[in-house]
PDB file of C-alpha atoms in Angstrom:
ATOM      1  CA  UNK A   1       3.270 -51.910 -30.665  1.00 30.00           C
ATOM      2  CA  UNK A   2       2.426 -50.020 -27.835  1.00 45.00           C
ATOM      3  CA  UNK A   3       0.169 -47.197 -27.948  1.00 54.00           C
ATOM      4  CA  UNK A   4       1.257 -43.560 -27.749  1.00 67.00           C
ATOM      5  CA  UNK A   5      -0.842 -40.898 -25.515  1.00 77.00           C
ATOM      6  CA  UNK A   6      -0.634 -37.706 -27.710  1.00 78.00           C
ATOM      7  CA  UNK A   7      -1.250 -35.744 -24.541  1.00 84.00           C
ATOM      8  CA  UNK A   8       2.194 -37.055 -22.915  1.00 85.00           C
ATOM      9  CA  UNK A   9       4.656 -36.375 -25.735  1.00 84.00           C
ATOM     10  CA  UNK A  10       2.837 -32.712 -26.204  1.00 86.00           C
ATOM     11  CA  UNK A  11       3.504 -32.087 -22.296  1.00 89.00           C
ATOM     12  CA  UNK A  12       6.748 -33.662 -22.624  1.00 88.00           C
ATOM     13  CA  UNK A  13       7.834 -31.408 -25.119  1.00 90.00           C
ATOM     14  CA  UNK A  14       6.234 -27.990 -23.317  1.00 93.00           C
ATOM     15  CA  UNK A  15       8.035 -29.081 -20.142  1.00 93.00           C
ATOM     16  CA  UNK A  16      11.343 -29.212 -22.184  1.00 92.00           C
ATOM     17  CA  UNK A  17      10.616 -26.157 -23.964  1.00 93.00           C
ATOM     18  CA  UNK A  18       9.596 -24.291 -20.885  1.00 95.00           C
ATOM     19  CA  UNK A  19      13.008 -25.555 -19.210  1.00 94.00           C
ATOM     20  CA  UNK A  20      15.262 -24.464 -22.148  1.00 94.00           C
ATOM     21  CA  UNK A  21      14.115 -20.764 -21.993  1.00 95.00           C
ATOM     22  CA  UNK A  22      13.772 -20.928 -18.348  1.00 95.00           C
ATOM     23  CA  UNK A  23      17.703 -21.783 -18.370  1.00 94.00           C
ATOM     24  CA  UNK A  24      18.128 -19.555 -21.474  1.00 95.00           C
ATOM     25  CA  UNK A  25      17.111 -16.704 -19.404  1.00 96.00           C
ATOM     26  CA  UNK A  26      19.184 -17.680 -15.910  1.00 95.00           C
ATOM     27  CA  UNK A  27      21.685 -17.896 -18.407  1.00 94.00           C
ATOM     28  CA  UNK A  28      21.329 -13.679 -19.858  1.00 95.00           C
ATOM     29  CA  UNK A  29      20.458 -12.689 -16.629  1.00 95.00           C
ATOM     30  CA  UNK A  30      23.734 -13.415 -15.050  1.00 93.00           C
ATOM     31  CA  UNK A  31      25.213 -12.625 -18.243  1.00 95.00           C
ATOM     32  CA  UNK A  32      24.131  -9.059 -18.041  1.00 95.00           C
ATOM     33  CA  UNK A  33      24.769  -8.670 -14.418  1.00 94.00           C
ATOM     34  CA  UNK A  34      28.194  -9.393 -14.876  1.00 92.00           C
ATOM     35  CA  UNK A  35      28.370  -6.814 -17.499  1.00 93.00           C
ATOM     36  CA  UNK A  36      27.077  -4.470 -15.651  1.00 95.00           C
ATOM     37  CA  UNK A  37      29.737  -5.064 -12.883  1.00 93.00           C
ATOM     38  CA  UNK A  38      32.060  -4.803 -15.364  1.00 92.00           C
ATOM     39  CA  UNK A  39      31.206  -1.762 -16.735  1.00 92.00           C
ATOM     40  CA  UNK A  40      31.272  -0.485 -12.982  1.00 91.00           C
ATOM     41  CA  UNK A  41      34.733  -0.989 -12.098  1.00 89.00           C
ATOM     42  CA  UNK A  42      36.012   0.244 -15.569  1.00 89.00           C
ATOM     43  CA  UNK A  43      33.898   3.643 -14.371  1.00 88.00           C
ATOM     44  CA  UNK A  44      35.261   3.523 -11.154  1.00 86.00           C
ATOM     45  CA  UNK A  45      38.572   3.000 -12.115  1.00 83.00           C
ATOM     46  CA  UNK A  46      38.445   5.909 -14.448  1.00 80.00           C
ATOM     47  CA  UNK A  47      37.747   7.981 -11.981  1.00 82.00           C
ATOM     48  CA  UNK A  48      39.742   6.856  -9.538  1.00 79.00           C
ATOM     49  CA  UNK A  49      43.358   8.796  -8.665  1.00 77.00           C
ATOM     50  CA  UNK A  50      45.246   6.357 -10.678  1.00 78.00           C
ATOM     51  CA  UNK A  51      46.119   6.541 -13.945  1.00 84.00           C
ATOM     52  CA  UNK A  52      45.593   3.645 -15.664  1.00 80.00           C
ATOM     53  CA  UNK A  53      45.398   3.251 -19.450  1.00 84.00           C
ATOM     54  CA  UNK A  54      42.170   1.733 -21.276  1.00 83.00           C
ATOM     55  CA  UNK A  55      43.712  -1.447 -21.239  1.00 86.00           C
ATOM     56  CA  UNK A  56      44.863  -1.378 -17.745  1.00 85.00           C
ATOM     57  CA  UNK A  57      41.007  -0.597 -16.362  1.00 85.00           C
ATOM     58  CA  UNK A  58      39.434  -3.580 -19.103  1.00 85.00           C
ATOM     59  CA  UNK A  59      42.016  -5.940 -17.176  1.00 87.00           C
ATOM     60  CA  UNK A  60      40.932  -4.682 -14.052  1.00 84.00           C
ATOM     61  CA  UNK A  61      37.477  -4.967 -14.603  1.00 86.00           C
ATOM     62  CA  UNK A  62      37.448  -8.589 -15.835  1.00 88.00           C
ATOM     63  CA  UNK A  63      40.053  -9.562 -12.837  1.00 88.00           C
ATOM     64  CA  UNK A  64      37.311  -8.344  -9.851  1.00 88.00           C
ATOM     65  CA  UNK A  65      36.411 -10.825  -7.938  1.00 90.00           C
ATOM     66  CA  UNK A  66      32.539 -10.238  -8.549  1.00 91.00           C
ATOM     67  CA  UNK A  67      33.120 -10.485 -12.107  1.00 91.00           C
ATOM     68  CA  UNK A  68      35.088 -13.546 -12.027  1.00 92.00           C
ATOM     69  CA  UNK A  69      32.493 -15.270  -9.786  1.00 92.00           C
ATOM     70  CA  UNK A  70      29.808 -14.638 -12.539  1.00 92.00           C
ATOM     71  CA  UNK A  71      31.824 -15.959 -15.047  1.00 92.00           C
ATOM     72  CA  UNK A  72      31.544 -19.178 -13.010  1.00 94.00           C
ATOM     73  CA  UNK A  73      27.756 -18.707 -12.280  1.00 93.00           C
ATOM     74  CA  UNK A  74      27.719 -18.758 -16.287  1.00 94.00           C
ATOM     75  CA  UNK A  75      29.326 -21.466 -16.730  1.00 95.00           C
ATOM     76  CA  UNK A  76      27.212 -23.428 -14.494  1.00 95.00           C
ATOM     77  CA  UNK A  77      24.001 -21.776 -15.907  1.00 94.00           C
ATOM     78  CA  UNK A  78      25.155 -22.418 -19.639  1.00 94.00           C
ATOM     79  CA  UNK A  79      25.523 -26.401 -18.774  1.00 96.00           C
ATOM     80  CA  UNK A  80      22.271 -26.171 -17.252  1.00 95.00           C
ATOM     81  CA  UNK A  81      21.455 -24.608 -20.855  1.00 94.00           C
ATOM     82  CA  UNK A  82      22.970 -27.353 -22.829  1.00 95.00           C
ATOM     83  CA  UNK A  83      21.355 -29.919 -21.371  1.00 94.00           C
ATOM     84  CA  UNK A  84      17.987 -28.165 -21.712  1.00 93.00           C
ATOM     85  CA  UNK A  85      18.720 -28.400 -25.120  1.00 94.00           C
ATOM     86  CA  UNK A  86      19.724 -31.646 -25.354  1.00 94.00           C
ATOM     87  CA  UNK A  87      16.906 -33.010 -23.585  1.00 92.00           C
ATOM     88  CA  UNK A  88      14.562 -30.760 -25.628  1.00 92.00           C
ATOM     89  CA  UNK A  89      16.026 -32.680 -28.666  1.00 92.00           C
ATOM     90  CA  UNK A  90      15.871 -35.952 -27.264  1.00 90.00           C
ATOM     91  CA  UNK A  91      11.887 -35.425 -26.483  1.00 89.00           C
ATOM     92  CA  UNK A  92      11.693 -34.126 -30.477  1.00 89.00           C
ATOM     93  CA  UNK A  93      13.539 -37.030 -32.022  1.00 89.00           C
ATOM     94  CA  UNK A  94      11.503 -39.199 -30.208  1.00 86.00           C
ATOM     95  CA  UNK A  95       8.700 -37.889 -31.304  1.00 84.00           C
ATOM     96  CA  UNK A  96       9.827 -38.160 -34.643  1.00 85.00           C
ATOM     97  CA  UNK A  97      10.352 -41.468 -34.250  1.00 82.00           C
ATOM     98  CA  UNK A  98       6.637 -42.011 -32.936  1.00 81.00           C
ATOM     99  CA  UNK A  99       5.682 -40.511 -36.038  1.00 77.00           C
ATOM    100  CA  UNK A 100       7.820 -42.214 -38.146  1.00 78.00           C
ATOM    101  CA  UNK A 101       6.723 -45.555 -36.088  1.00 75.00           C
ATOM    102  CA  UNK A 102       2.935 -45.375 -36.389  1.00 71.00           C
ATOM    103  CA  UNK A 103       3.175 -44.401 -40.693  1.00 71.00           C
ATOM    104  CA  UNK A 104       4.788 -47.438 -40.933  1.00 74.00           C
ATOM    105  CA  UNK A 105       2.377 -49.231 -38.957  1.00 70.00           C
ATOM    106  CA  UNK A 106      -0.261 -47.623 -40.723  1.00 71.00           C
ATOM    107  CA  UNK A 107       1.488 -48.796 -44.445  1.00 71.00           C
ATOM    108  CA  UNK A 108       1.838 -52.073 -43.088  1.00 67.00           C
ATOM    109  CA  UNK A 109      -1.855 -52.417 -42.669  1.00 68.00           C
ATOM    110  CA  UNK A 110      -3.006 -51.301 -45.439  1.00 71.00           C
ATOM    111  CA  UNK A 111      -0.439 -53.412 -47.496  1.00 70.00           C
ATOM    112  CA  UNK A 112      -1.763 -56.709 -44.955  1.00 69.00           C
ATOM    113  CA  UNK A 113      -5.531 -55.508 -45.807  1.00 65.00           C
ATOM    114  CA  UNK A 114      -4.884 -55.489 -50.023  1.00 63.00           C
ATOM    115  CA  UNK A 115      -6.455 -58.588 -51.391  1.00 59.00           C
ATOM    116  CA  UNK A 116      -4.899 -59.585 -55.402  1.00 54.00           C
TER     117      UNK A 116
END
């Protein structure tokens, strides 16, 4: 069995922690941004000469363009997300498995080393 360097799987699994909350935050960042430019053309739109009913200036704040082009920036960010996560997973399974690996080992020794 080959041997396992304790000081690789704990930077593997900082470096795949540090990359899920560095997507995790790309992620609200755009997230509020887009909010934010939503909440600005409902404003303007209320104050604008047209009468529009509450309805009317929700649709036309999730139609703008700006708005629609973060929805796609979040989209793309929350895939970037996911497979943070699923690499952050992978890297703690298989460190479970390590684990699980080198108790065996461990039993298996002991059990050759018993003498009846």
């Amino acid at each position: 069995m080959e041997g396992f360097d304790p000081n690789k799987i704990a930077n593997a699994i900082y470096e795949a922690h540090i990359n899920f909350f560095n997507a995790r935050r790309v992620r609200d960042e755009a997230v509020r941004i887009r909010d934010y430019r939503k909440y600005q053309v409902y404003i303007e739109s209320k104050f604008s000469n047209e009468k529009l009913s509450v309805e009317d200036r929700k649709a036309k704040a999730e139609t703008d363009t700006t708005v629609i082009a973060f929805n796609k920036e979040i989209a793309k960010a929350q895939e970037i997300m996911d497979d943070s996560k699923a690499e952050l997973e992978r890297v703690l399974t298989k460190k479970e498995f390590m684990l699980d690996a080198n108790a065996t080992n461990r039993a298996e020794l002991k059990l050759g080393g018993m003498q009846t």
